Coordinates of N, CA and C in Angstrom, one line a residue:
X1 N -39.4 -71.0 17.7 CA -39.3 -70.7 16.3 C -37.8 -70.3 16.0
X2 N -37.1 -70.3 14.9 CA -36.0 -70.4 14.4 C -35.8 -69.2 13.6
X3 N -37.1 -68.9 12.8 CA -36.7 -67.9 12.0 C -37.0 -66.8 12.6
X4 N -36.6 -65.4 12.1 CA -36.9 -64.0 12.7 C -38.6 -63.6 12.8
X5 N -38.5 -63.1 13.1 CA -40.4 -62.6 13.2 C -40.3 -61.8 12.6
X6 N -41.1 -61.5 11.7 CA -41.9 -60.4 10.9 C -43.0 -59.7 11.0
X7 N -43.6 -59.1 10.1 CA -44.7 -58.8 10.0 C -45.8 -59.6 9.7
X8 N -46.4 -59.9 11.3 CA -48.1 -61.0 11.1 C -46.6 -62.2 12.0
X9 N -46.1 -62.3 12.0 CA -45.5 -63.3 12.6 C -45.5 -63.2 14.4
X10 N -45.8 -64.5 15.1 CA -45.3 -64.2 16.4 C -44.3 -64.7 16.8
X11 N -43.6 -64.1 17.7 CA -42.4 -63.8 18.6 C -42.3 -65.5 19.6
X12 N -41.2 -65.5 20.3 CA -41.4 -66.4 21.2 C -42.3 -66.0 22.5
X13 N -42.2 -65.4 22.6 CA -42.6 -64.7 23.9 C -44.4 -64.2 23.6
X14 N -44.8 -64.9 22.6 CA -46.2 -64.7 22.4 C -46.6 -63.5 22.2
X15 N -46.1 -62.3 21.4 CA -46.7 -61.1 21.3 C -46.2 -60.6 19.9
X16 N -47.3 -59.8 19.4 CA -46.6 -59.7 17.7 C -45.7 -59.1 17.4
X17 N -44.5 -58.9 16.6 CA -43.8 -57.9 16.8 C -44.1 -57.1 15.3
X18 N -43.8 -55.7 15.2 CA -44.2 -55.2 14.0 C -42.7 -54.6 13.2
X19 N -42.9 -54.2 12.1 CA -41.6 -54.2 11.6 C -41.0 -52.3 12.0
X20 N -40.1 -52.3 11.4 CA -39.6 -50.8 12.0 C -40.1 -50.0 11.1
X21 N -40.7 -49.8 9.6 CA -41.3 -48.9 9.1 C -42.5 -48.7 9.8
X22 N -43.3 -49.8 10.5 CA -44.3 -49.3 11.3 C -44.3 -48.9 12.5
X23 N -43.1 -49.2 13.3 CA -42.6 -48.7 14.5 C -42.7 -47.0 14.2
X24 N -42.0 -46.5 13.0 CA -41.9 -44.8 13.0 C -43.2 -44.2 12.7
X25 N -43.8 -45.0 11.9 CA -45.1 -44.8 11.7 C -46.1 -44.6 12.7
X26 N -46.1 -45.2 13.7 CA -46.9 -45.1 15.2 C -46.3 -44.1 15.7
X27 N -45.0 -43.9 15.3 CA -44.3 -42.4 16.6 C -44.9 -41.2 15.7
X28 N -44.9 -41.3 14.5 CA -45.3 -40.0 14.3 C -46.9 -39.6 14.0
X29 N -47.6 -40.6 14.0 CA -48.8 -40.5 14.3 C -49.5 -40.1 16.0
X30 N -48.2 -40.4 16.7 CA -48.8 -39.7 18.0 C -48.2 -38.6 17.9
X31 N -47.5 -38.3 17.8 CA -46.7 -36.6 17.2 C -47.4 -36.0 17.0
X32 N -48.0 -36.5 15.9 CA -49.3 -35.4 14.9 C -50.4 -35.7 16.2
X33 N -51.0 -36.4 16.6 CA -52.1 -36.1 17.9 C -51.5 -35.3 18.6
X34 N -50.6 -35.0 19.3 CA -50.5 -34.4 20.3 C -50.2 -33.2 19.7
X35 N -49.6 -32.2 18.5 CA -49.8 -31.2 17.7 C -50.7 -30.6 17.3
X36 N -51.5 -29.4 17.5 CA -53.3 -29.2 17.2 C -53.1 -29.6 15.7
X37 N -52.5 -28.5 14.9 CA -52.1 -28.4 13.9 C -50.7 -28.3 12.9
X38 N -50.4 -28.9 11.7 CA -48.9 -28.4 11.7 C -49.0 -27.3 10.8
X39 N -48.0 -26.0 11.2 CA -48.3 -24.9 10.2 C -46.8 -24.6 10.1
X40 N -46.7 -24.0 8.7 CA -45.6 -23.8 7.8 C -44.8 -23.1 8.7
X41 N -43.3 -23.3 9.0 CA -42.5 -22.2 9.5 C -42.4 -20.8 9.6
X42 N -42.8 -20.2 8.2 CA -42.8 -18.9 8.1 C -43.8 -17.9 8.5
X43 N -45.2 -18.8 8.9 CA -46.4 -18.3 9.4 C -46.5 -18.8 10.9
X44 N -45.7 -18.6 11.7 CA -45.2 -18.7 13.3 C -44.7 -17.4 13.5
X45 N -45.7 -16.9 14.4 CA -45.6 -16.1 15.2 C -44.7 -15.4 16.0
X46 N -44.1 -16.0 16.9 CA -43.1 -16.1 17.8 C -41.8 -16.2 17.3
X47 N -41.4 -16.8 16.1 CA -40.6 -16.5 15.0 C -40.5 -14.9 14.3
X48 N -41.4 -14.6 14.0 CA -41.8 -13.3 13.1 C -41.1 -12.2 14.5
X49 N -42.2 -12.5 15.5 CA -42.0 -11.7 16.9 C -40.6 -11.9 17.3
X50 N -39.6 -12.7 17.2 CA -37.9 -12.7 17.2 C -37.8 -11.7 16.5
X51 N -37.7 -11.6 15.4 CA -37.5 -11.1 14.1 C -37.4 -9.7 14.5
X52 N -38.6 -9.1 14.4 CA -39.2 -7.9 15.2 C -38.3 -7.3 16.3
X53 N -38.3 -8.1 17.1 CA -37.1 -7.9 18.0 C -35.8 -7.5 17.5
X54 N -35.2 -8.6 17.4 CA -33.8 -8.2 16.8 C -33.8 -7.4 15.6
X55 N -34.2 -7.0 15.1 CA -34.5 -5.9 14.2 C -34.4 -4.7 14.7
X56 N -35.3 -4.2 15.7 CA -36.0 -3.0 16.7 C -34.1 -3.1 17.4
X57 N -33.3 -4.3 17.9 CA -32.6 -3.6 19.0 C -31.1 -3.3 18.1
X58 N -31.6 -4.2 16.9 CA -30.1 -3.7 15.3 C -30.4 -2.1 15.5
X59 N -31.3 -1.5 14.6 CA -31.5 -0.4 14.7 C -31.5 0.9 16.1
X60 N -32.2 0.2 17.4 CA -31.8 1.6 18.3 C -30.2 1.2 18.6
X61 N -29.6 0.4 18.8 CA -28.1 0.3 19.1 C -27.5 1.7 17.4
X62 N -27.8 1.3 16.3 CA -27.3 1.9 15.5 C -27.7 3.1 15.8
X63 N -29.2 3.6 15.7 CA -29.3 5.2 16.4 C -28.2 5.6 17.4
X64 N -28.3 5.4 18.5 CA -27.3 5.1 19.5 C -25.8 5.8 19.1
X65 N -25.4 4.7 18.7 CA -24.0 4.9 18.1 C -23.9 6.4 17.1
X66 N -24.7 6.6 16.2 CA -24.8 7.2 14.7 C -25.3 8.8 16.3
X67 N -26.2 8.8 16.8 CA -26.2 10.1 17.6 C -25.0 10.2 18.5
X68 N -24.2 9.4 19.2 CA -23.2 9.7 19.9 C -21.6 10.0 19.0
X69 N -21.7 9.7 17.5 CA -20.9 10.2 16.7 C -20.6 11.3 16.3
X70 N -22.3 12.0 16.1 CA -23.0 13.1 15.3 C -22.4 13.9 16.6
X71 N -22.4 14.2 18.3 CA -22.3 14.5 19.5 C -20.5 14.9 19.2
X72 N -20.2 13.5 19.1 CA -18.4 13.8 19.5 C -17.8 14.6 18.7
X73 N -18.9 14.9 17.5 CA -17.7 15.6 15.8 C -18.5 16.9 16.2
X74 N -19.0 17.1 16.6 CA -19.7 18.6 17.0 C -18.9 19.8 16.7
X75 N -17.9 19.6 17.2 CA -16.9 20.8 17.6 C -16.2 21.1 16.1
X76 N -16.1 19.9 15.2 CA -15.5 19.7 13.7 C -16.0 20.8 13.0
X77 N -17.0 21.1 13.0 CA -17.5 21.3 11.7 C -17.2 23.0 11.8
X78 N -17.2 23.9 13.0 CA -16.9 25.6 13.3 C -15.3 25.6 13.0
X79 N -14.6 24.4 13.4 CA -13.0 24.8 13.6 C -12.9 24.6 11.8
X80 N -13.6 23.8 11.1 CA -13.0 23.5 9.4 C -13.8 24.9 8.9
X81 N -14.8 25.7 9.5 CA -14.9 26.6 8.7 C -14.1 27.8 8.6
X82 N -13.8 27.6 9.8 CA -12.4 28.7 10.3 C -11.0 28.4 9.2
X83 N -11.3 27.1 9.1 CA -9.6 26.8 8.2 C -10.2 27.5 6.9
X84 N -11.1 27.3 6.2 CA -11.4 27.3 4.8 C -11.3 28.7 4.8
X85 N -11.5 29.5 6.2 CA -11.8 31.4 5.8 C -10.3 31.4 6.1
X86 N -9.2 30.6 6.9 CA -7.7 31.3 6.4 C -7.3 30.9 5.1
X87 N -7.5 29.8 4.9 CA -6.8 29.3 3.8 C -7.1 30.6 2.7
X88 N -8.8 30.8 2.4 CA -8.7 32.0 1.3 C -8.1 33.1 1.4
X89 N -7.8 33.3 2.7 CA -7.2 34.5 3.1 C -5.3 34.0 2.4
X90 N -5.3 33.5 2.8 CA -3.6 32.9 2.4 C -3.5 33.0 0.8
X91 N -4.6 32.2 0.0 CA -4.4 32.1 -1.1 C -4.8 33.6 -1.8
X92 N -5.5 34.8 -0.8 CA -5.4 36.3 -1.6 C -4.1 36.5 -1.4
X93 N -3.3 36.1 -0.2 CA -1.8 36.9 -0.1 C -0.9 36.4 -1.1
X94 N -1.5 34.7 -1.5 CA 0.2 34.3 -2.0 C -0.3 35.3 -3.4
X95 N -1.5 35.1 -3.9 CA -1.8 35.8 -5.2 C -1.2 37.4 -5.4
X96 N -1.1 38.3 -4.5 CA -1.2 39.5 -4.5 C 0.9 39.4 -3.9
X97 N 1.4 38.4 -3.8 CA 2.5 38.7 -3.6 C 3.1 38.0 -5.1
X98 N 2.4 36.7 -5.3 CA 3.2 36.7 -6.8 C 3.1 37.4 -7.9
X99 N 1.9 38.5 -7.8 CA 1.8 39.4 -8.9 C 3.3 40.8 -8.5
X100 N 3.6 41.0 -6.8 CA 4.5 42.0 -6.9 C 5.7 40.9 -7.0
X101 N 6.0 39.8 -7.5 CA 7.6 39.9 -7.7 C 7.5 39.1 -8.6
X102 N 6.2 39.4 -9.9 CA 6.1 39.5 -11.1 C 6.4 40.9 -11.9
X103 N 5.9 41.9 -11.6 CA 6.5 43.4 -11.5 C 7.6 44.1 -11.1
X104 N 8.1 43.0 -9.7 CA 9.3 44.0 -9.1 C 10.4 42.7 -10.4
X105 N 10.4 41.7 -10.9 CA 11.2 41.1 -11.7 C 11.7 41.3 -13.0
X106 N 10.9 42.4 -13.5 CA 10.0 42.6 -14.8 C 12.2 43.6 -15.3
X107 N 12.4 43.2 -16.6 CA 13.2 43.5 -17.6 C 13.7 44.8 -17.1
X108 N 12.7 46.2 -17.4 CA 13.0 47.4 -17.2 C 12.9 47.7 -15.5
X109 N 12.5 46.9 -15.2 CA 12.8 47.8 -13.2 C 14.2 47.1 -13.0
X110 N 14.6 45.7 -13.6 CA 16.3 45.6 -13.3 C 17.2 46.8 -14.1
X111 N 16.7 46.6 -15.1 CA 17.7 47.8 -15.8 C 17.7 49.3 -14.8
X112 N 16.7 49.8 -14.8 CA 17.1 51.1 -13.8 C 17.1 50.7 -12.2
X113 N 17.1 49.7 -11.9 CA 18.2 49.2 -10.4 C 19.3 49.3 -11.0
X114 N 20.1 48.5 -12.0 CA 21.5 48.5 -12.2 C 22.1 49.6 -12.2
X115 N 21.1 50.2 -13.1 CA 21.8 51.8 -13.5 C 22.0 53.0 -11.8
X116 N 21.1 52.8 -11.1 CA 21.0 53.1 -9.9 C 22.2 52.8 -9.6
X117 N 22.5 51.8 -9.4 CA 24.0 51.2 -8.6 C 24.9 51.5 -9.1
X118 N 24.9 51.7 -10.7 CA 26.2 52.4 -11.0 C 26.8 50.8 -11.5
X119 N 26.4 50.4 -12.6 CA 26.4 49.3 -13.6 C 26.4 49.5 -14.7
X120 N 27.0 48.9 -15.5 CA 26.4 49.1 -16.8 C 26.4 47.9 -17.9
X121 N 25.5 48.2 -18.9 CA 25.3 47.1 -19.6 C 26.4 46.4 -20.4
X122 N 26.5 45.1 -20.5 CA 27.1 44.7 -21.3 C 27.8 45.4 -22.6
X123 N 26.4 45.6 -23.3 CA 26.8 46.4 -24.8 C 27.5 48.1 -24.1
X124 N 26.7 48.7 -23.5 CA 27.9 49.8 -23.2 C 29.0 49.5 -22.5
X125 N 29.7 48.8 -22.3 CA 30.4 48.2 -21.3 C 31.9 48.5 -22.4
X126 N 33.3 49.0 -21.9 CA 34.2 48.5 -22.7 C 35.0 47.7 -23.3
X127 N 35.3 47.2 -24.6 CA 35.8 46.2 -24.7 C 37.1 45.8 -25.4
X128 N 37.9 45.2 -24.0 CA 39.3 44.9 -24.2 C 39.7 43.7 -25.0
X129 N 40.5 43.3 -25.5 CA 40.8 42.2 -25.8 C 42.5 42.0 -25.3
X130 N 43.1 40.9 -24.9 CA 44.0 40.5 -24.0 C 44.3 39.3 -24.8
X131 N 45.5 38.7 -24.5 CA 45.9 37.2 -24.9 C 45.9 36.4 -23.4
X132 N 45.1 35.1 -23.2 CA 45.2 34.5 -22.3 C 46.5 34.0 -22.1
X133 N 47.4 34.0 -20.7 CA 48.7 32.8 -20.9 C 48.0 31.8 -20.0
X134 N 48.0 30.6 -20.7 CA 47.7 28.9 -19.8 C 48.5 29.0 -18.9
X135 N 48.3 27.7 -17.6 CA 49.3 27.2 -17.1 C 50.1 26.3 -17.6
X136 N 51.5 26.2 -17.2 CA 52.4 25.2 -17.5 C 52.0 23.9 -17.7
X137 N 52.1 23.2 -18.4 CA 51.9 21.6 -18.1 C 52.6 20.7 -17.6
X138 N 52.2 20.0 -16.7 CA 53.0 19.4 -15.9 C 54.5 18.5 -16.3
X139 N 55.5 18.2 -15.6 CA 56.6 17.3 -17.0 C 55.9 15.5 -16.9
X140 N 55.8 15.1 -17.8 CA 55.6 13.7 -18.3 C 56.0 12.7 -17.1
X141 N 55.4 12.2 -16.9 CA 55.4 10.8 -15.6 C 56.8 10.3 -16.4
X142 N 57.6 9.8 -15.3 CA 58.7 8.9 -15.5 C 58.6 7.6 -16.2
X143 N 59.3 6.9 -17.3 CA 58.7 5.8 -18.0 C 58.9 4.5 -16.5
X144 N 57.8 3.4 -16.7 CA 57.8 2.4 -16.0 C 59.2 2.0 -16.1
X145 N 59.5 1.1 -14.9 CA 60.5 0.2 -15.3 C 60.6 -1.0 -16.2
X146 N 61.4 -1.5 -16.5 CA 61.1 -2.4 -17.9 C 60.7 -3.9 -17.1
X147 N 60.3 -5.0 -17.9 CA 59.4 -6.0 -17.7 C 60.7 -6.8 -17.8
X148 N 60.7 -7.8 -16.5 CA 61.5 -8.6 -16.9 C 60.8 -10.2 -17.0
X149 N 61.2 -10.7 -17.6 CA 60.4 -12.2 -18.4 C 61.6 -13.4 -18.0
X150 N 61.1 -14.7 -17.6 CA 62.1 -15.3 -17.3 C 61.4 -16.6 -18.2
X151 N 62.2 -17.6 -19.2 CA 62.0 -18.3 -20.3 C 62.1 -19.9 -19.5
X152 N 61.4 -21.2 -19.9 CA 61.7 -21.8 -19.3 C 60.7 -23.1 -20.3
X153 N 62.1 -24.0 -20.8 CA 61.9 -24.6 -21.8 C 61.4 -26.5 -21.5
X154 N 60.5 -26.8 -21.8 CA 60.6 -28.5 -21.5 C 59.5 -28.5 -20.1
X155 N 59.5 -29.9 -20.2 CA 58.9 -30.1 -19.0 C 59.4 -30.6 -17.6
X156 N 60.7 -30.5 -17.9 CA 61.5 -31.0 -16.9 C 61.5 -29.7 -15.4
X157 N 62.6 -30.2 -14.2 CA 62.3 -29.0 -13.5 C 63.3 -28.3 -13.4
X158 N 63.0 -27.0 -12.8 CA 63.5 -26.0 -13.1 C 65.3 -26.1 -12.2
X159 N 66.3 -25.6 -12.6 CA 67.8 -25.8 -12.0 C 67.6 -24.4 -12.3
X160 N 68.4 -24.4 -11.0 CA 68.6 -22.7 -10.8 C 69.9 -22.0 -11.7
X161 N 70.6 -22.6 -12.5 CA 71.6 -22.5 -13.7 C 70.9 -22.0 -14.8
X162 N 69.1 -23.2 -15.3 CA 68.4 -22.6 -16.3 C 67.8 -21.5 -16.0
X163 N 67.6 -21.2 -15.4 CA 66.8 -20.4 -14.8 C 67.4 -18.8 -14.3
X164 N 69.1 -18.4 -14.5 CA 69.5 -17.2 -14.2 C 69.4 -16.5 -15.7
X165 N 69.3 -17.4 -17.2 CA 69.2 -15.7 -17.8 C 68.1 -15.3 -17.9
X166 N 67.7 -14.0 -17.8 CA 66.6 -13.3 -17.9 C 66.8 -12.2 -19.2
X167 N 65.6 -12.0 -19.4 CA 65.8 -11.2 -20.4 C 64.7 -10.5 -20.4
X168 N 65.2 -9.2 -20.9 CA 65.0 -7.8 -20.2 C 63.9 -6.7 -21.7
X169 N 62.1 -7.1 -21.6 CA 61.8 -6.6 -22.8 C 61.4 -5.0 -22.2
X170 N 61.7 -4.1 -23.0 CA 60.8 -2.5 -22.6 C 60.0 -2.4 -23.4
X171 N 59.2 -1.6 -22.9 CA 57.8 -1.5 -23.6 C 57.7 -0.6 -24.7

């Protein structure tokens, strides 16, 4: 025979051949026999039981970790309470020292220091009056020397004949 074999057709070789939608169709019909049953992915056991698993060893690994952290900071927490009882201690002293050199600053404790020392105030103080003499001012910079300009007419070139007068402008 000449033409291809088909379905219901025979072959040369005397045997039927079937087409390939039926070819898949036979494999998966022995598939399904040899499977008791087919059940949804989500309702497998052994699946779920992974799950379980890796779950159970997410979590003790994180216990794990989270108690050997809680262990290593141990020592943290006595040494920061210690800081917080100087710190308040520090911040009674700065307090109790900016109130004394708020008082030792104070208007009338300078006035009787001064007077102690043997100072006296401006307004009792006596007052001279004097004529200031300035200093000299210096004498005037020497005038520049004057500009000398050389003129140079045409387009022709320059001859050292045109070219000697100069003429002499000051500023």
């Amino acid at each position: 025979m000449t033409a291809l074999p088909g379905q219901g057709q025979v072959a040369q070789e005397g045997r039927r051949v079937q087409s390939p939608a039926a070819q898949t169709m036979t494999a998966t019909q022995t598939m399904t026999a040899a499977q008791p049953a087919a059940r949804p992915r989500w309702a497998d056991d052994v699946l779920w039981r992974r799950r379980a698993l890796r779950l159970l060893g997410v979590w003790a690994l994180l216990s794990v970790v989270l108690v050997g952290l809680r262990v290593s900071t141990a020592a943290i927490r006595p040494e920061l309470r210690d800081a917080q009882t100087a710190q308040a201690e520090l911040v009674k002293q700065r307090d109790a020292l900016s109130l004394e050199v708020q008082s030792l600053g104070s208007a009338n404790r300078i006035s009787a220091w001064a007077e102690e020392a043997g100072m006296l105030r401006f307004a009792d103080s006596l007052k001279r009056s004097a004529e200031l003499s300035g200093v000299e001012a210096p004498p005037p910079p020497a005038p520049p020397p004057p500009l000398k300009l050389r003129w140079q007419w045409g387009p022709g070139p320059v001859t050292p004949e045109e070219s000697s007068p100069e003429k002499q402008v000051s500023p």
